[in-house]
Every structure is written in structure tokens, then in C-alpha cells.
PDB file of C-alpha atoms in Angstrom:
ATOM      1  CA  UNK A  13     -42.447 -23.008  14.281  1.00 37.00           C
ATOM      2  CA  UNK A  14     -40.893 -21.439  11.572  1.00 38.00           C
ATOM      3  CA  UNK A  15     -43.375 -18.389  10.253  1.00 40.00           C
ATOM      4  CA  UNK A  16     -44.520 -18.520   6.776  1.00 40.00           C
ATOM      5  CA  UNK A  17     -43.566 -15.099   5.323  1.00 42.00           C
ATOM      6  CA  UNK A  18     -43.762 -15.839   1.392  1.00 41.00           C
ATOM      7  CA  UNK A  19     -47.357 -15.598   0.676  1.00 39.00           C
ATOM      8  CA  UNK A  20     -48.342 -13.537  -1.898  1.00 40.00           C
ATOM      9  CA  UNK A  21     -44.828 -14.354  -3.336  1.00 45.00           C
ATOM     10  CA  UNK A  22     -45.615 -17.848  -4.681  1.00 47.00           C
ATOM     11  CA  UNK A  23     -44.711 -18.798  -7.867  1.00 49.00           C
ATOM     12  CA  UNK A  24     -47.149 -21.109  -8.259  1.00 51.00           C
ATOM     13  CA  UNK A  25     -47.364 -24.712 -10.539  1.00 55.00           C
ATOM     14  CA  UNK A  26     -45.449 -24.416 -13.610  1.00 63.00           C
ATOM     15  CA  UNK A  27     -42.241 -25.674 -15.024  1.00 79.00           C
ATOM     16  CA  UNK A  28     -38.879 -25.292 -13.311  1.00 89.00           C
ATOM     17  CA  UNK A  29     -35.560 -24.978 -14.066  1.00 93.00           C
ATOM     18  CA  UNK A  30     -32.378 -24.112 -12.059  1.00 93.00           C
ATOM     19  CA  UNK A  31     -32.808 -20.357 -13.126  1.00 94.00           C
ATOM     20  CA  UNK A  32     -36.442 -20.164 -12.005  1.00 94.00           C
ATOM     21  CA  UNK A  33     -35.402 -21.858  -8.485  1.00 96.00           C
ATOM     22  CA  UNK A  34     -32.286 -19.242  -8.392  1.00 96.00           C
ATOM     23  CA  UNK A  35     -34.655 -16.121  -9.391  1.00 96.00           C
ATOM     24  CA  UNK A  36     -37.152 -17.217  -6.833  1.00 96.00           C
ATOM     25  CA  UNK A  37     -34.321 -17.706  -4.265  1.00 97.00           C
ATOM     26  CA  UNK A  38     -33.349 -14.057  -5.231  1.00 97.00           C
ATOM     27  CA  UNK A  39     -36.634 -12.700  -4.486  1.00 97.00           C
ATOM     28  CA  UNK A  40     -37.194 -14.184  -1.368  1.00 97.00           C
ATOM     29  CA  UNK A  41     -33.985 -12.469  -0.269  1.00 97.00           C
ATOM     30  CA  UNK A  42     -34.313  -9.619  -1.506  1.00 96.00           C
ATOM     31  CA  UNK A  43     -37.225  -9.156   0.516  1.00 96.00           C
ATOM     32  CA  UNK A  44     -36.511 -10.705   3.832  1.00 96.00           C
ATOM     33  CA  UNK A  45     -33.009 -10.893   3.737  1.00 94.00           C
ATOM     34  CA  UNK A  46     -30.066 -14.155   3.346  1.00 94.00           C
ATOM     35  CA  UNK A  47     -31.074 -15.322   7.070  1.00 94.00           C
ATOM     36  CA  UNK A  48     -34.729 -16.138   5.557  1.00 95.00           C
ATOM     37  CA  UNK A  49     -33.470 -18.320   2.848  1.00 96.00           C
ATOM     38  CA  UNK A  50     -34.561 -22.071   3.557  1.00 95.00           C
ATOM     39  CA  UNK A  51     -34.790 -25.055   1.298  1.00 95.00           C
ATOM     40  CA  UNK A  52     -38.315 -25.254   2.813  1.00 94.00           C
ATOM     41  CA  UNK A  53     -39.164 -21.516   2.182  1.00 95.00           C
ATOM     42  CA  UNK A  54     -37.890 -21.945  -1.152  1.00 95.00           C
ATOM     43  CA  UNK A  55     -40.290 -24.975  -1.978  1.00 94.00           C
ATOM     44  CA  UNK A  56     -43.139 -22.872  -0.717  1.00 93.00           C
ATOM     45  CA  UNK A  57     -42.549 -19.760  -2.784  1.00 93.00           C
ATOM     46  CA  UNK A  58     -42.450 -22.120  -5.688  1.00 94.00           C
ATOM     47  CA  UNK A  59     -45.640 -23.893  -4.870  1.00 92.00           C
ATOM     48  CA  UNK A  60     -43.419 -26.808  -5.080  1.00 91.00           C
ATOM     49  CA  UNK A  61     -42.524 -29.559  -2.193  1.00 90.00           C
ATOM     50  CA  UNK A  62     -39.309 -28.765  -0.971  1.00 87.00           C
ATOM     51  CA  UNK A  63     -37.857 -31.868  -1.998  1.00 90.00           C
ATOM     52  CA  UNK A  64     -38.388 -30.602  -5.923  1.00 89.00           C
ATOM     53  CA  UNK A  65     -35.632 -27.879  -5.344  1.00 91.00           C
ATOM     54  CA  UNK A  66     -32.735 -30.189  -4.654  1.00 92.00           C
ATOM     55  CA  UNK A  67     -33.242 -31.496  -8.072  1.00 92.00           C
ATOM     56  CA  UNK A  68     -31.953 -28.284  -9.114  1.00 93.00           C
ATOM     57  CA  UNK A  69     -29.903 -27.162  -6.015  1.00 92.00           C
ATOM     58  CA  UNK A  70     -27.613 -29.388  -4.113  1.00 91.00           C
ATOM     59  CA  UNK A  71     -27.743 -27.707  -0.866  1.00 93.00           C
ATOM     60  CA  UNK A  72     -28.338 -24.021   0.344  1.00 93.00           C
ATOM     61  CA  UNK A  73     -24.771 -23.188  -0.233  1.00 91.00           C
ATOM     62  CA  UNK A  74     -25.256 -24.047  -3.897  1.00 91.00           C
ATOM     63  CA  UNK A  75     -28.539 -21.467  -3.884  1.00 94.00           C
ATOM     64  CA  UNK A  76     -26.522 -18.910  -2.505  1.00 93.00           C
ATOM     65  CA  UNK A  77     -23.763 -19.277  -4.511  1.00 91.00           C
ATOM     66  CA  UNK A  78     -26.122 -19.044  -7.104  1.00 92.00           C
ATOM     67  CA  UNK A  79     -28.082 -16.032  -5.991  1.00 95.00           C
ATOM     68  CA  UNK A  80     -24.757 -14.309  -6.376  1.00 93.00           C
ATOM     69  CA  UNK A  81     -23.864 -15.415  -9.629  1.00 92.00           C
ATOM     70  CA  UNK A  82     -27.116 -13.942 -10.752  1.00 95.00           C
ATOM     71  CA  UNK A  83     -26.901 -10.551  -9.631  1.00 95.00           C
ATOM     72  CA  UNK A  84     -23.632 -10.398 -10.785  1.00 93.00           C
ATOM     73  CA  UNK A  85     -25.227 -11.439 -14.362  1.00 93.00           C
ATOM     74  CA  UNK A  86     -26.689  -8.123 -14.022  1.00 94.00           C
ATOM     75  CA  UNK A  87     -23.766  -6.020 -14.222  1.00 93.00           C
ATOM     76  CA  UNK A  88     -23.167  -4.515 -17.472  1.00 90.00           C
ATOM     77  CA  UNK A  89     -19.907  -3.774 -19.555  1.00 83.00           C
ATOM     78  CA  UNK A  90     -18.217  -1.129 -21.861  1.00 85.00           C
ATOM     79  CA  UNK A  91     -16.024  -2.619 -24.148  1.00 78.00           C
ATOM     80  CA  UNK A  92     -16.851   0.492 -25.735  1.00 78.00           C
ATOM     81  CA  UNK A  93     -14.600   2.145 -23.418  1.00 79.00           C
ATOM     82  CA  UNK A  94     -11.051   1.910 -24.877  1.00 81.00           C
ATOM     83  CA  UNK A  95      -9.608   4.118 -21.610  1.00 92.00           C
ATOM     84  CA  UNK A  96      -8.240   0.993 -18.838  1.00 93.00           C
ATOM     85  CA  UNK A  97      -9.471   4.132 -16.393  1.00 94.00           C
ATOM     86  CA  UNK A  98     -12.714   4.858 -17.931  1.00 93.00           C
ATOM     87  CA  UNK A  99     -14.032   1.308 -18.276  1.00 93.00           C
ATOM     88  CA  UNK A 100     -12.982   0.529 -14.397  1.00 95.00           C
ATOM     89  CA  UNK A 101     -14.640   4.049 -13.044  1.00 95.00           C
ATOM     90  CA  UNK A 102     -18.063   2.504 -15.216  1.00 94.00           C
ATOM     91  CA  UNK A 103     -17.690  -0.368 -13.545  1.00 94.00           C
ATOM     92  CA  UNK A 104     -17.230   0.407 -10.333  1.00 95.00           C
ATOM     93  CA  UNK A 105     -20.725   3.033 -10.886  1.00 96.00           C
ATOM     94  CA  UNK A 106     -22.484  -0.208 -12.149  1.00 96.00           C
ATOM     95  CA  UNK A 107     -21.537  -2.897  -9.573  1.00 95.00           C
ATOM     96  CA  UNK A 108     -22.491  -0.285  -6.992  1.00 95.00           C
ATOM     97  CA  UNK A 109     -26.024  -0.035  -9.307  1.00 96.00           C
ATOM     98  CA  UNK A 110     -26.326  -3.529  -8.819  1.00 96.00           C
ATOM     99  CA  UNK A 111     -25.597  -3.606  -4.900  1.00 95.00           C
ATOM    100  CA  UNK A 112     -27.531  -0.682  -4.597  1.00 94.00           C
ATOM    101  CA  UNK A 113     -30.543  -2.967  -6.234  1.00 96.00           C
ATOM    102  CA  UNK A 114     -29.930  -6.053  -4.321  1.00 96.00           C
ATOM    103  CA  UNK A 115     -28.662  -4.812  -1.167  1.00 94.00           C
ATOM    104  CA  UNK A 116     -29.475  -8.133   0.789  1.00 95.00           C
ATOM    105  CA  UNK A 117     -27.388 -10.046  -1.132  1.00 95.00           C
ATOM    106  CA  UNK A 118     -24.214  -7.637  -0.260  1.00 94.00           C
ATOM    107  CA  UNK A 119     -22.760  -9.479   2.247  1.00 91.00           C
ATOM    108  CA  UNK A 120     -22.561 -12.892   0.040  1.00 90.00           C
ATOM    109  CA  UNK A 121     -21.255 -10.689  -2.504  1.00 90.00           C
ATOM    110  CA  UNK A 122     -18.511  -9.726   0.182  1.00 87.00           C
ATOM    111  CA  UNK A 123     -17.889 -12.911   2.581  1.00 82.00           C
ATOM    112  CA  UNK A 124     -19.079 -15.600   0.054  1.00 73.00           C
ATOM    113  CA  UNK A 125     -15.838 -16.815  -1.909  1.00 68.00           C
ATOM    114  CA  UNK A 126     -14.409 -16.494   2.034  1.00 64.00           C
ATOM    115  CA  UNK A 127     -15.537 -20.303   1.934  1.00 69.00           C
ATOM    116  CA  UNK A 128     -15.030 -21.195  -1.303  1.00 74.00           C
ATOM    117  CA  UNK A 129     -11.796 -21.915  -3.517  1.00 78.00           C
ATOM    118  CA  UNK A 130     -11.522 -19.777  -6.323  1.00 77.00           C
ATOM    119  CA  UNK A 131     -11.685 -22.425  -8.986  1.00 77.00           C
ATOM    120  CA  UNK A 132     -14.760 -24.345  -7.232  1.00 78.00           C
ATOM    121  CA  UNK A 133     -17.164 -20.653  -7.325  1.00 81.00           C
ATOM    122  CA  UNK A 134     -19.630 -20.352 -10.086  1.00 81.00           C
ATOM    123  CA  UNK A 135     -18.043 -19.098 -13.700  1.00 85.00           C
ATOM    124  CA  UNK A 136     -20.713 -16.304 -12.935  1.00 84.00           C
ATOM    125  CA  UNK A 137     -18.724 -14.962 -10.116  1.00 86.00           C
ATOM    126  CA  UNK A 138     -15.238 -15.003 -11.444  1.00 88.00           C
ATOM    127  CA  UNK A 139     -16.439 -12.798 -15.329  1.00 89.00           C
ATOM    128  CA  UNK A 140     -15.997  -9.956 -13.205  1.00 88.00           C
ATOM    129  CA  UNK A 141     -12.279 -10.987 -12.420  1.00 90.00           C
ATOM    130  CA  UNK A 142     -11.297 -12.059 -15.596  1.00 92.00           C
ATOM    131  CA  UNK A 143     -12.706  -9.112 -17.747  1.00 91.00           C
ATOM    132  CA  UNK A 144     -10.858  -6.643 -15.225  1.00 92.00           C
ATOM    133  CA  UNK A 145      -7.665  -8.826 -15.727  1.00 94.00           C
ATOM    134  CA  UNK A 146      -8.213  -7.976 -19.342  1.00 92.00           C
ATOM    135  CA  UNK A 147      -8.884  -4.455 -19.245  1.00 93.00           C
ATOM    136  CA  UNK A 148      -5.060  -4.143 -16.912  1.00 94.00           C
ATOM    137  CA  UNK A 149      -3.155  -6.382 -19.510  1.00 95.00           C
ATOM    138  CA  UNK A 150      -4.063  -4.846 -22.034  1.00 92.00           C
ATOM    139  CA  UNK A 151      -3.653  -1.667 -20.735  1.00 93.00           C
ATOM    140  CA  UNK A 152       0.094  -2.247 -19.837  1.00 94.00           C
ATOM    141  CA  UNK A 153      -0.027  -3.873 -16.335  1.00 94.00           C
ATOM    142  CA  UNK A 154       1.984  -7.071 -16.102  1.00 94.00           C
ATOM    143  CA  UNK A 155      -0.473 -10.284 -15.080  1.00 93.00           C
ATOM    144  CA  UNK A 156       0.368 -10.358 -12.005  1.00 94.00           C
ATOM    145  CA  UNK A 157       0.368  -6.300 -11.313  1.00 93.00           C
ATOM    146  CA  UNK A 158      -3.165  -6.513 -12.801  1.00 94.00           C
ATOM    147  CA  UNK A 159      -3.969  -9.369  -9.614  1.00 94.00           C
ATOM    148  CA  UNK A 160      -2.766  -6.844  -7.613  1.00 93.00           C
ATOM    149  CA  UNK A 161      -4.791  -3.642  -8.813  1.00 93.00           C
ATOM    150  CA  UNK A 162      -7.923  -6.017  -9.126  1.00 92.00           C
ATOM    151  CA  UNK A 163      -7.752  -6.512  -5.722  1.00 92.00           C
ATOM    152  CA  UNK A 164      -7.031  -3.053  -4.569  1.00 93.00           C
ATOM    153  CA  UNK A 165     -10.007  -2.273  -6.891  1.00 94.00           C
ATOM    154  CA  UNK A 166     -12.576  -4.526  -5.200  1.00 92.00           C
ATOM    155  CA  UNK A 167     -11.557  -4.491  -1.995  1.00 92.00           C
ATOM    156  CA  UNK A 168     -12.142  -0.471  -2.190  1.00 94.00           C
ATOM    157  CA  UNK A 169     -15.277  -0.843  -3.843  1.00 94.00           C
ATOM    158  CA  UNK A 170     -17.077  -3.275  -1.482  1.00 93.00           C
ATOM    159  CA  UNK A 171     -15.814  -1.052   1.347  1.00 92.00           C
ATOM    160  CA  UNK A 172     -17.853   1.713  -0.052  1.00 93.00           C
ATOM    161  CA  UNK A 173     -20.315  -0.266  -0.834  1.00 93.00           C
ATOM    162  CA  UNK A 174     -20.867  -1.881   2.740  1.00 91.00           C
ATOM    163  CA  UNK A 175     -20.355   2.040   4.132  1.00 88.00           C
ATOM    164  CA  UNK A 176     -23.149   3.567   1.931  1.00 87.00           C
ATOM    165  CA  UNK A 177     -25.003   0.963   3.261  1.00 87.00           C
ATOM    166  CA  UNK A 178     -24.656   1.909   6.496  1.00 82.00           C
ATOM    167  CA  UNK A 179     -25.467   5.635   5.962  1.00 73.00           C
ATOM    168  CA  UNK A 180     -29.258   5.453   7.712  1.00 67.00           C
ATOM    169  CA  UNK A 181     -31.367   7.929   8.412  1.00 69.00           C
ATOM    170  CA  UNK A 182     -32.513   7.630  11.916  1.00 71.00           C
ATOM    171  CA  UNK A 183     -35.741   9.658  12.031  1.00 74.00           C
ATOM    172  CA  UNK A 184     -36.385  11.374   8.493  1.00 76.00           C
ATOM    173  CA  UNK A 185     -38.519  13.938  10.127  1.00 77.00           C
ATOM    174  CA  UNK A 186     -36.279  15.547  12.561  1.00 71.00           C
ATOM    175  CA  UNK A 187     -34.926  19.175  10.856  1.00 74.00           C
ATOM    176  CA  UNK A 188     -31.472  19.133  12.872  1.00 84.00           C
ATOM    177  CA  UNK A 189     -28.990  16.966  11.636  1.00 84.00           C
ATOM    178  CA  UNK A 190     -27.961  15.134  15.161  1.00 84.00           C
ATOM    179  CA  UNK A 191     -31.228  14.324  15.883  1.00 85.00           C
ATOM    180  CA  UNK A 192     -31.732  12.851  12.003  1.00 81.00           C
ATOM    181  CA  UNK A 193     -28.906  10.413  12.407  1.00 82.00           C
ATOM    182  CA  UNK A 194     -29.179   9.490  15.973  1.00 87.00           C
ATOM    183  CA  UNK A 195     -25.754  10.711  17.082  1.00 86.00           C
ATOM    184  CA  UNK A 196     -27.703  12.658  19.891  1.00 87.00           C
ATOM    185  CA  UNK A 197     -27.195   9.260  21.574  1.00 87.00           C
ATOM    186  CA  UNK A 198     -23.444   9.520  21.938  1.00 87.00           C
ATOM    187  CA  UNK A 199     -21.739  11.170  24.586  1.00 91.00           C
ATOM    188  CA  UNK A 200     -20.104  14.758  23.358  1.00 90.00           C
ATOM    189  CA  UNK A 201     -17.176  13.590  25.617  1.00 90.00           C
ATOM    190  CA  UNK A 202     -16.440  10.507  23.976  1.00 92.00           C
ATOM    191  CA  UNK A 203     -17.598  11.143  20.407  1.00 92.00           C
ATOM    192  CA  UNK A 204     -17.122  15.099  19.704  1.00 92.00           C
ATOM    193  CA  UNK A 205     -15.803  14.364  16.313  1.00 92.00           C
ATOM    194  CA  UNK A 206     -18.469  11.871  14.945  1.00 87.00           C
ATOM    195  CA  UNK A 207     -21.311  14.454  16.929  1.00 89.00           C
ATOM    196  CA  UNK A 208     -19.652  17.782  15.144  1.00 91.00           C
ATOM    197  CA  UNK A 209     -19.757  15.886  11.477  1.00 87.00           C
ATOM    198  CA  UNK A 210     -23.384  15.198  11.860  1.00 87.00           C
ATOM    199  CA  UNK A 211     -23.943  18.061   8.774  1.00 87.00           C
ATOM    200  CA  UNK A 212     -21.516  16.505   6.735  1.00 83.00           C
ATOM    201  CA  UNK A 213     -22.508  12.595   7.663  1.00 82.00           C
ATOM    202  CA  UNK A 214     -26.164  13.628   6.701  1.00 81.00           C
ATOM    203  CA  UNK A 215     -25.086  14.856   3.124  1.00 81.00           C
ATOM    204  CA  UNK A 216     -23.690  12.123   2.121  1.00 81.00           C
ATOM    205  CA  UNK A 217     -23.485  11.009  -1.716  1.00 88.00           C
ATOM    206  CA  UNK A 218     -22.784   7.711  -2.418  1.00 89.00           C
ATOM    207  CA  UNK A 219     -21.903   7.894  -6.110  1.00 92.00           C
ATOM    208  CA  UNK A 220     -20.325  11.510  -5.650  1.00 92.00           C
ATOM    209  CA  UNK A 221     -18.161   9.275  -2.835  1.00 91.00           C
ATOM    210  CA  UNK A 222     -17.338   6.544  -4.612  1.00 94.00           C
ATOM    211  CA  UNK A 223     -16.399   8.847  -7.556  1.00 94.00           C
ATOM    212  CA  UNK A 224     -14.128  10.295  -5.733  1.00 93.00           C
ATOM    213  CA  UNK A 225     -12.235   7.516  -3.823  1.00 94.00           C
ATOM    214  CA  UNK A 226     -11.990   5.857  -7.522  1.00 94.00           C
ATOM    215  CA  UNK A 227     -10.385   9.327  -8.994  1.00 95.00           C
ATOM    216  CA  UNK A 228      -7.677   9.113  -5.915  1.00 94.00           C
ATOM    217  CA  UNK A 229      -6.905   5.290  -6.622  1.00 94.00           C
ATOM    218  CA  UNK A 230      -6.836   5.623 -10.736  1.00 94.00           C
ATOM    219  CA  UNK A 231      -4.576   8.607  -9.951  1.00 94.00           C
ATOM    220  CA  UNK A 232      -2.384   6.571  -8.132  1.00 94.00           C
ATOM    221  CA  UNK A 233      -3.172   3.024 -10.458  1.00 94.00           C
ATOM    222  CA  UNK A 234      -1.752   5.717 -13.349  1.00 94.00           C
ATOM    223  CA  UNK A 235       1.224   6.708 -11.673  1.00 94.00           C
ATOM    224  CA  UNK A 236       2.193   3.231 -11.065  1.00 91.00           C
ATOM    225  CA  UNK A 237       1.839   2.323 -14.555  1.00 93.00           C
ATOM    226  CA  UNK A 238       4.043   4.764 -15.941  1.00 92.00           C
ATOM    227  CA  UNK A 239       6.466   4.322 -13.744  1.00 91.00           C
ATOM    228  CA  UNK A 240       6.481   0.952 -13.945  1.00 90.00           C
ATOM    229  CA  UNK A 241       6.515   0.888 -17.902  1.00 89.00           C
ATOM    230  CA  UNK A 242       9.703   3.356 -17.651  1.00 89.00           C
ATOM    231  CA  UNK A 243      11.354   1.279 -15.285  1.00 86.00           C
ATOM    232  CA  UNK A 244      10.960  -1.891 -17.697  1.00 84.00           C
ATOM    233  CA  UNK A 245      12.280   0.551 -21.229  1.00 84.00           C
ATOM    234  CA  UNK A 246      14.830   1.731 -18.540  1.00 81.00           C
ATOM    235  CA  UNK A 247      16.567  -1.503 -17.816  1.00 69.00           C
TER     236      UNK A 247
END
């Protein structure tokens, strides 16, 4: 028998809507992770008979889907930002915010559209797509050099993302690094780099990281540009 994790969380009687269902859906992730999502468990955090949700929700793959669309809601923008390299360096700070926030909901971030065709995924889920498009057209980038960068882009940032996420702290009160992290547990012969980096591995910064690895790939995003642009007033 499935166990009945959600109380306390109930919503209770009250109106509902698709956003309520998706913000409850959230929640209950959030907290227990996307393996404890269930139509069922859904209906009971929202005091509701299961039954009620579908109303709003064809199927759990439609919750998810939405779940994702509304975290990405939360991401904010800087049109402000007139610099094509500025506004992605923001951007790539705030979606890690956001992932940072709702680190449950990573991996559908990540391995979601995997299933889904581009066109069929929630308008929520492609904004972030289309506004970076934008920002690389406008900036000089043909359309389909801006595809290109967009995915170069992402598929750096949820890499970081997933690795921060993986930077645990084994046992917070050990003082020696090693023991901190665990690494104590693999062999010196086999592992002598990972083991020596244990100092390094347990200062890790995620934003000071991903700062970083962005100011290598604008660097390189830059270069590209230009000499792409001469190329084109060349021929």
C-alpha cells in the first residue's frame, strides 16, 4: 500500500483551477521528489477525489510538463541589458536561482522535452528559447548560428547545474576534507587524483563556477561573432 506522505500539505476544499492543481503538484515534488508524484497523491493534497484533477490534467505527463512550465515562469529577464553577453551571463545566474530553488524538478527540466516534440511542449517551456534566439539575432548571429549557441548555452548550463547538484557533503562535521566528502572510501590506488582534490572538491562555488565556465564560452561565443561578421563584409 502506497504510504500517505502529504498530510499536513493539504490544500483543503476550495476552488480549483489548472494553476492551483499545477502549484500543488509543484509542492508535492518539491518535497518528496518527481517519483512521489501520483494522480492519487495529487487528489489527496488537494482534499479533492482524484478523479477532480483530470478535469484539469490529462494524465501525469501533462502535470509534469506542467510543473516545468511553472518553474520556468519563475525565471526572470533583463531586457534592460542591451549587452547579447550580459543578458545571457544574467540568465544563466537566474535559471541556476531557479534550479537551485526547485532542485527536484531538475531532471524534468533536463530529460523532459527528451519525450516530447518541440512544437507539442508547453509555450511555458519554449519563452526561454525564443527570448535567447532574440537576444543572438539581434546581436549579430545569423538564425541558425543563434540555434547553435542556444544549444551550446543550455547544454553547458544544465551540466553545471546537474554537477552542483551533486557536490554533497558527506558528514558536515568531520574537520578533514576526505573524510567530509566521503572519498576516504576510494582506493588511493585507483582514485589518487579524485582523493588528492578533496581540498579543492570541498570548496566548491557554484555561482563562482558557473561564472566562470560562462566567461570561457562568451569569450569564445565573441570570437565567433566577429569573425563570422568579418567573414560575411569580407566576401
Amino acid at each position: 500500500m502506497e504510504r500517505d506522505d502529504t498530510a499536513g500539505h493539504r490544500a483543503g476544499p476550495g476552488p480549483l483551477n489548472r494553476r492551483t492543481v499545477l502549484r500543488a503538484a509543484l509542492d508535492l515534488v518539491d518535497e518528496h521528489g518527481l517519483e512521489a508524484l501520483s494522480m492519487r497523491r495529487l487528489g489527496q493534497v488537494l482534499g479533492r477525489d482524484p478523479m477532480a484533477v483530470y478535469r484539469y490534467t490529462a494524465n501525469r505527463k501533462e502535470v509534469l510538463a506542467g510543473v516545468a512550465e511553472l518553474v520556468l515562469e519563475e525565471l526572470e529577464t533583463f531586457p534592460d541589458d542591451v549587452h547579447w553577453q550580459g543578458q545571457l551571463r544574467r540568465m544563466a545566474h537566474e535559471l541556476r536561482r531557479v534550479c537551485l530553488r526547485h532542485p527536484n524538478v531538475v531532471p524534468l527540466l533536463v530529460t523532459g522535452p527528451l519525450s516530447t516534440p518541440l512544437g507539442l511542449r508547453p509555450a511555458g517551456t519554449l519563452r526561454p528559447l525564443e527570448q535567447i534566439l532574440g537576444i543572438l539575432i539581434r546581436a549579430g548571429f545569423s538564425p541558425r548560428g543563434a540555434l547553435h549557441v542556444y544549444r551550446a548555452f543550455y547544454g553547458f548550463l544544465y551540466g553545471h547545474i546537474l554537477n552542483e547538484l551533486q557536490e554533497l557533503i558527506a558528514d558536515p562535521h568531520e574537520n578533514e576534507a576526505l573524510l567530509r566528502l566521503g572519498l576516504q572510501r576510494l582506493s588511493l590506488r585507483d582514485f589518487p587524483h579524485l582523493r588528492s582534490l578533496a581540498p579543492e572538491l570541498l570548496e566548491y562555488d557554484g555561482a563562482q563556477e558557473l561564472d566562470e565556465g560562462i566567461s570561457i564560452l562568451l569569450a569564445g561565443l565573441g570570437q565567433h561573432l566577429k569573425d563570422t561578421t568579418a567573414a560575411a563584409e569580407g566576401a
